[in-house]
XYZ file of C-alpha atoms in Angstrom:
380
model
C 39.081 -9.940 -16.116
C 42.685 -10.940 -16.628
C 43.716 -12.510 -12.933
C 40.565 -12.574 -11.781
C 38.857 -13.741 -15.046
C 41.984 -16.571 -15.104
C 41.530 -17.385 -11.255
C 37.726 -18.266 -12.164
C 38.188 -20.573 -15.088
C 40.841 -22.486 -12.532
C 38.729 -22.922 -9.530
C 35.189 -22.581 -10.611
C 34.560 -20.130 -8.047
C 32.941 -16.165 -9.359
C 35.223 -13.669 -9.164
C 34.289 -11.635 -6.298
C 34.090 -15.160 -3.937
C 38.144 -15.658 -4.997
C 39.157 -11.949 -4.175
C 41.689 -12.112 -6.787
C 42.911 -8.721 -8.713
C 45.648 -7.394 -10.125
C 47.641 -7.331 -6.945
C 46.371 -9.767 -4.966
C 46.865 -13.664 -5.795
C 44.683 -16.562 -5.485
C 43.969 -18.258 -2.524
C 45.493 -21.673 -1.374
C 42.167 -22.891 -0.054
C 40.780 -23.387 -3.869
C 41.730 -26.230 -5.622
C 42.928 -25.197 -9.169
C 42.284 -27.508 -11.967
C 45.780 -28.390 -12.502
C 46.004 -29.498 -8.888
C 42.890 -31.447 -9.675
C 44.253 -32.910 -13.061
C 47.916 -33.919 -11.407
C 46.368 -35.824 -8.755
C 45.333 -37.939 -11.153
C 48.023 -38.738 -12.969
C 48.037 -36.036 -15.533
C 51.654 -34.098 -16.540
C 50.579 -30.559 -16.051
C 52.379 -27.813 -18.255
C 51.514 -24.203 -18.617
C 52.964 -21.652 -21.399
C 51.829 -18.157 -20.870
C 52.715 -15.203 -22.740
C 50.524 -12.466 -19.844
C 53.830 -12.451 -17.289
C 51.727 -9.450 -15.814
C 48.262 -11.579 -14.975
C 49.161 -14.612 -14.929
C 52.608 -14.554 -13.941
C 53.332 -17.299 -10.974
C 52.586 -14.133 -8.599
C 49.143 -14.816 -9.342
C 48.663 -18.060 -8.165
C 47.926 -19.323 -11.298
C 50.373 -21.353 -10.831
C 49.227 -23.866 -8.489
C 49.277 -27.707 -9.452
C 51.608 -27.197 -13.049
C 54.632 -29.252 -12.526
C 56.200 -26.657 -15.362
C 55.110 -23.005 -15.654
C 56.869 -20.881 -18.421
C 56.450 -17.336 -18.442
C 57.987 -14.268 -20.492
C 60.986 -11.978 -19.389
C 60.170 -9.300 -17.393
C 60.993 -6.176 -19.052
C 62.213 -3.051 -17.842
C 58.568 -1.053 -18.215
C 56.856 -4.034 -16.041
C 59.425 -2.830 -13.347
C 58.421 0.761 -13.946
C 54.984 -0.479 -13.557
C 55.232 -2.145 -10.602
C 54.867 1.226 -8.546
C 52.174 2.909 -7.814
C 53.710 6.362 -9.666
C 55.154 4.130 -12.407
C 51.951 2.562 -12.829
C 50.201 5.871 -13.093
C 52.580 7.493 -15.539
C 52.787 5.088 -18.398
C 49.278 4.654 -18.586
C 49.343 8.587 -20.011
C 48.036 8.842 -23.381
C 50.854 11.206 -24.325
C 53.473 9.353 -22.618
C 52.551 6.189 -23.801
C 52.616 7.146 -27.728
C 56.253 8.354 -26.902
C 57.924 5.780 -24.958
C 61.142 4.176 -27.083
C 61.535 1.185 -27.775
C 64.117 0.299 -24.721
C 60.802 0.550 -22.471
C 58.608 -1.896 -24.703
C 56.361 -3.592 -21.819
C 55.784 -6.099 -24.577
C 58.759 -8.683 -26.112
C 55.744 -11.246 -25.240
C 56.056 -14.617 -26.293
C 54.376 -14.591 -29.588
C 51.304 -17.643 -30.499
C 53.860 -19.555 -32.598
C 56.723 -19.307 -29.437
C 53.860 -20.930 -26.842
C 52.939 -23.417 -29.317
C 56.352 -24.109 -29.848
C 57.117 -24.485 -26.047
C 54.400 -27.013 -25.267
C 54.867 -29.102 -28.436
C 59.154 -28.911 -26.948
C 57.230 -29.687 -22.889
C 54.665 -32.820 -24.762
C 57.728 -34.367 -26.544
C 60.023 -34.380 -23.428
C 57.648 -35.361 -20.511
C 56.576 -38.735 -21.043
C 53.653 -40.594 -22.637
C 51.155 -40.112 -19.256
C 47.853 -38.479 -20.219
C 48.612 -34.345 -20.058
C 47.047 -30.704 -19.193
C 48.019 -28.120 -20.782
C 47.384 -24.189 -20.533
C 47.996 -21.546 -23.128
C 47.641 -18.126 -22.614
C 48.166 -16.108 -25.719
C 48.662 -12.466 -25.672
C 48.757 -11.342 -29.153
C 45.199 -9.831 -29.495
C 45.981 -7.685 -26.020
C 46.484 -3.926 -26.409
C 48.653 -2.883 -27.857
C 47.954 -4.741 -30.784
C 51.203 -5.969 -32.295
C 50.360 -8.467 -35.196
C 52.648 -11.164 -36.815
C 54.071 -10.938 -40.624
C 51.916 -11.752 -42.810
C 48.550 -10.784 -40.712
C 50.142 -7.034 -40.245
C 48.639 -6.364 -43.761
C 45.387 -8.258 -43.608
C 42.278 -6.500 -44.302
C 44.330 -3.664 -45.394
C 41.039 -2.873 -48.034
C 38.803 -3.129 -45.588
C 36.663 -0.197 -44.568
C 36.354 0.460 -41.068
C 34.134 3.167 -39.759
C 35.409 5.634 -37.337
C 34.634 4.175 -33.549
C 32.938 6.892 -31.097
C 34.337 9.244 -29.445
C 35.793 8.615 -26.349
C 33.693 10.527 -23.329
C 37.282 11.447 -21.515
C 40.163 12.621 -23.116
C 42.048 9.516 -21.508
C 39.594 7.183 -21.793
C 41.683 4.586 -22.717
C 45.658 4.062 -24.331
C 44.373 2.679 -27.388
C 41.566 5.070 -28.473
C 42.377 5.322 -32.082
C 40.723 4.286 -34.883
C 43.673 2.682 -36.014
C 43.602 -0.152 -33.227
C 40.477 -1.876 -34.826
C 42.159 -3.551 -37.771
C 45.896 -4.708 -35.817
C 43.136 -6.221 -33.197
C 41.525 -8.383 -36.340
C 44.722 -8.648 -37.716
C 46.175 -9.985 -33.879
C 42.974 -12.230 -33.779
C 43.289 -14.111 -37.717
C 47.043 -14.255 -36.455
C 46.079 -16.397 -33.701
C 43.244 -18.241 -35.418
C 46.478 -19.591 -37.863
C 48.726 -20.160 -35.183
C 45.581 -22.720 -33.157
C 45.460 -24.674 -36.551
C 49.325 -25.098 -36.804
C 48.663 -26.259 -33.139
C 46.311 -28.222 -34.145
C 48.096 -29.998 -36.820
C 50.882 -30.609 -34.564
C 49.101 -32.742 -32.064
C 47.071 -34.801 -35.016
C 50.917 -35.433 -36.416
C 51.554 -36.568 -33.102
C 48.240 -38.816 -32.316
C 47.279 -37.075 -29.564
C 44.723 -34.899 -31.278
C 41.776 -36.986 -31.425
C 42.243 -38.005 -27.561
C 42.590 -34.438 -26.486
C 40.284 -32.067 -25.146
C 40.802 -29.001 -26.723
C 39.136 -25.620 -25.285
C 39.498 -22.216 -27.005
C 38.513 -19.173 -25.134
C 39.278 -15.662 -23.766
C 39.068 -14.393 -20.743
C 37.338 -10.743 -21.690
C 35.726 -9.206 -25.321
C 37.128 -5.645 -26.060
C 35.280 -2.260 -26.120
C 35.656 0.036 -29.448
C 33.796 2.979 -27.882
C 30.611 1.480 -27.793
C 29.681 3.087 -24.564
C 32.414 5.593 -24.322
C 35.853 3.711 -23.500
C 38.456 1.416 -25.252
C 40.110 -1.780 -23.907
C 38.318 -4.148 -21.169
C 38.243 -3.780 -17.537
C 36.701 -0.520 -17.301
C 32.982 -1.824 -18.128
C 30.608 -4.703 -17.327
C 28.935 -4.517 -21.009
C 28.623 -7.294 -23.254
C 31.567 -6.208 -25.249
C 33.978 -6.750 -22.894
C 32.669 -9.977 -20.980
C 30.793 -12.035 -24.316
C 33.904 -14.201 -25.803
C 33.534 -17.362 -27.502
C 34.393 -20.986 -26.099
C 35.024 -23.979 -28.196
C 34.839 -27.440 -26.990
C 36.750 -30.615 -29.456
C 36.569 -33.857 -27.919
C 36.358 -36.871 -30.218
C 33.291 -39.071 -29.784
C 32.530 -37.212 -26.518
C 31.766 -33.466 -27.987
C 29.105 -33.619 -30.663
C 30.629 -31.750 -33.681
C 28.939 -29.209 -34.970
C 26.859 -28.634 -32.158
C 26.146 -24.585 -31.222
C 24.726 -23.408 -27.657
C 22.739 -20.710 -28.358
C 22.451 -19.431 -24.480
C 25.253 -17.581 -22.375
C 27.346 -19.741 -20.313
C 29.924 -19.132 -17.982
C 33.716 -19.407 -17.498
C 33.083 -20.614 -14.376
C 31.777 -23.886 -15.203
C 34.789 -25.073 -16.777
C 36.794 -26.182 -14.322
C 33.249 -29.285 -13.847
C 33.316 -29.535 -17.482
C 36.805 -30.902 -18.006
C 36.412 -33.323 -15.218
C 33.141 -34.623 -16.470
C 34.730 -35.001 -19.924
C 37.721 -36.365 -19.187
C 37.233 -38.191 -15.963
C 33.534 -39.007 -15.826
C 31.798 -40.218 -13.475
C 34.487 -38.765 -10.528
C 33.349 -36.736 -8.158
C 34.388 -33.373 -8.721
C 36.064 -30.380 -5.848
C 34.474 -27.265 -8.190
C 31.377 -25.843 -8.353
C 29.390 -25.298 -11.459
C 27.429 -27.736 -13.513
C 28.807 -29.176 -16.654
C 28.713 -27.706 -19.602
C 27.622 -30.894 -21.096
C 24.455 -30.716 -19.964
C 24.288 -28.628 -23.073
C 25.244 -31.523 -25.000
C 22.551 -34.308 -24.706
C 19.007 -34.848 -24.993
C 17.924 -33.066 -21.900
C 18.898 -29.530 -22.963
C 18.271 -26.559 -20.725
C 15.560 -24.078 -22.071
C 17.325 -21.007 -20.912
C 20.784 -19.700 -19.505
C 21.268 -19.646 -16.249
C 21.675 -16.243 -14.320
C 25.960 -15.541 -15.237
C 27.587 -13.011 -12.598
C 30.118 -11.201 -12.901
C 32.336 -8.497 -11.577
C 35.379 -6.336 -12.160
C 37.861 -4.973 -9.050
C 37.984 -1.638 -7.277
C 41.121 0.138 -9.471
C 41.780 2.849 -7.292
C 44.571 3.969 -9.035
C 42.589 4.635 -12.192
C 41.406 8.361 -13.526
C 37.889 9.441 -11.799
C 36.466 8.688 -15.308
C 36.753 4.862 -14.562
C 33.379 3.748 -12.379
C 36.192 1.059 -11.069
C 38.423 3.581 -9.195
C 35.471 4.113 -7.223
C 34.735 0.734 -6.441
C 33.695 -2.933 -7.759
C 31.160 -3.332 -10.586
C 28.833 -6.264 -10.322
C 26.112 -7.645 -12.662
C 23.807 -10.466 -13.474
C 22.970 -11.511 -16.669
C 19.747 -13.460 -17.597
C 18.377 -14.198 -21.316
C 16.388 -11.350 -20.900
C 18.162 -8.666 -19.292
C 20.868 -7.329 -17.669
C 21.517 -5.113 -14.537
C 24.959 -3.388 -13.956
C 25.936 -1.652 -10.322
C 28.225 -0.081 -8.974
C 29.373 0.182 -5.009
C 26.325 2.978 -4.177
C 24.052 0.758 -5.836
C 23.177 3.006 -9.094
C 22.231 0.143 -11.441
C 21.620 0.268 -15.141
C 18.955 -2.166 -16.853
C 19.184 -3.277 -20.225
C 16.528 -5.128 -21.796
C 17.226 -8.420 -24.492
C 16.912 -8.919 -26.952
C 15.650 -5.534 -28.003
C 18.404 -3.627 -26.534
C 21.433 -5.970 -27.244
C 24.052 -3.315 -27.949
C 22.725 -2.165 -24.016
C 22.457 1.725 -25.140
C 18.916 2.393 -23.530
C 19.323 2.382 -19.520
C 15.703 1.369 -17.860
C 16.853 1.176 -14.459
C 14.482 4.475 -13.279
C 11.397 3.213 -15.854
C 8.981 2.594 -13.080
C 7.430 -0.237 -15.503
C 10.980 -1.963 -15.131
C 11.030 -1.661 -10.948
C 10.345 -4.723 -10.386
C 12.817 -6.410 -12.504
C 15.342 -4.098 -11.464
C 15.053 -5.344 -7.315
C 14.653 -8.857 -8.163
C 18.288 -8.643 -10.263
C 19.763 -6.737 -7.178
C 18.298 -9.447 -4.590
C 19.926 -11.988 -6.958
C 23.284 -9.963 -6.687
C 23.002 -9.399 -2.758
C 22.075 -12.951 -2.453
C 24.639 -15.050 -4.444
C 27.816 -12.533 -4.325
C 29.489 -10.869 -1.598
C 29.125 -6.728 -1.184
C 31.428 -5.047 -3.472
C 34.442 -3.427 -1.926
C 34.542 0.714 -2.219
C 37.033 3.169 -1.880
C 37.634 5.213 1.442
């Protein structure tokens, strides 16, 4: 998630195969898709509003002839120690911090917009790639005028309690509506985007792809935020596809893809027939006649944290899991899996892994995980 979620939709490689995390960048042996794209002629632009995960520290940077980033504020400094780090994420510190040590005067949805529309009219006519990174429906939630007072009627029910008493910064039952209110925000802000580039002519020639790179937990299974987990909540996100006469409209996949293949699927829309330097398959085998019955098994993994609370699984070591249409298993770095069977158990609260009548199931998802992804990394 964040880098590493970022570093996968770039290269097309999983996330434990990159070894990218939150403080170490991505390797200059991938090829990035902006490298890709600019050796071919594209003007490559980036606009990100993260300057903590993908900041040009990360890497992320590779192959964009312009990157533009946010100012660094004063609590990013304070964060970049290991104490610092440790101290603002404090529950009680956190609620109290004045404004002076905001880590967030973020570039807003309208300000990226606003700097690639400024980047597309000054760069010439040659075909482009663009990257937006919006950061407006990231904890804390801090929703634009008028969206601050959407929904405002709307009940929401209590989330769960957290299992820790710091289970995460924003376990309140107030974050749920700013965090609908951040997303309706940014839903606007896309169709002013949107608008722009039709008023422009470049709308109906350009690929457009809309999606995150992690969901959000509400206390579903006992934490708030993303990173902590590998449940559905924090990993299923939506992706949108708009390419005139090449994407059918209207069209919806009803199986789990992944991220991962994105990198392929922009090459094969925009440049097909070229040999592509990612791995993956297209996403557009989704498209045509010759649809796949069934997902493919998605993998995924979140970092060793060690500087998280013991309540975190990650500051003992990398998650990993493989997702099928059926089920899911979840690890951790001794190998204590959870199984969660689909689609009977989709909100995964009913943990098989030690049903004997499940064994089987539960070795053939670990053989797929010690087969396709490296061991996880622990802490000593």
């Amino acid at each position: 998630m964040d880098a590493p979620a970022h570093a996968s939709v770039m290269t097309g490689r999983w996330m434990p195969e990159l070894g990218v995390d939150w403080v170490t960048p991505l390797p200059a042996r991938d090829t990035t898709l902006a490298e890709a794209l600019a050796a071919r002629g594209y003007r490559t632009g980036a606009m990100v509003a993260n300057i903590s995960y993908t900041g040009p520290w990360t890497g992320l940077d590779r192959g964009f002839a312009r990157y533009e980033g946010a100012t660094v504020s004063l609590m990013q400094v304070v964060r970049s120690t290991a104490v610092g780090s440790w101290l603002t994420e404090l529950p009680l510190l956190e609620r109290h911090l004045p404004p002076a040590m905001s880590d967030y005067r973020r570039k807003t949805a309208r300000e990226v917009n606003e700097a690639l529309l400024a980047w597309l009219d000054h760069s010439g006519s040659r075909p482009f790639f663009a990257f937006l990174n919006y950061q407006d429906a990231h904890e804390p939630y801090l929703p634009q005028a008028p969206f601050d007072t959407a929904f405002a009627t709307l009940p929401y029910p209590p989330p769960p309690a957290p299992r820790h008493p710091t289970a995460h910064l924003s376990a309140r039952p107030r974050d749920m509506r700013p965090y609908d209110q951040a997303i309706a925000y940014i839903d606007h802000e896309v169709g002013r985007l949107l608008d722009a580039l039709a008023e422009r002519g470049l709308l109906d020639n350009t690929l457009v792809n809309i999606t995150s790179d992690h969901g959000e937990e509400f206390g579903e299974h006992g934490v708030w935020g993303h990173g902590h987990t590998l449940y559905r909540n924090a990993l299923q996100v939506p992706l949108i596809l708009q390419l005139a006469g090449r994407v059918p409209a209207g069209v919806v996949v009803e199986h789990a893809v992944s991220l991962r293949d994105l990198p392929a699927t922009v090459l094969a829309l925009v440049a097909p027939g070229t040999r592509s330097p990612f791995p993956g398959a297209p996403l557009t085998r989704h498209l045509g006649p010759d649809v796949p019955s069934g997902s493919d098994s998605l993998l995924v993994a979140t970092n060793w944290a060690p500087r998280r609370p013991p309540w975190d699984p990650t500051s003992r070591g990398d998650l990993q899991a493989v997702y099928t249409d059926s089920a899911a298993l979840i690890r951790d770095v001794a190998r204590q899996a959870e199984l969660y069977v689909f689609p009977a158990d989709s909100a995964e609260q009913h943990d098989l892994a030690t049903d004997p009548a499940w064994a089987a199931t539960v070795a053939a998802l670990h053989a797929q995980l010690d087969r396709r992804l490296p061991p996880p990394a622990r802490a000593h």
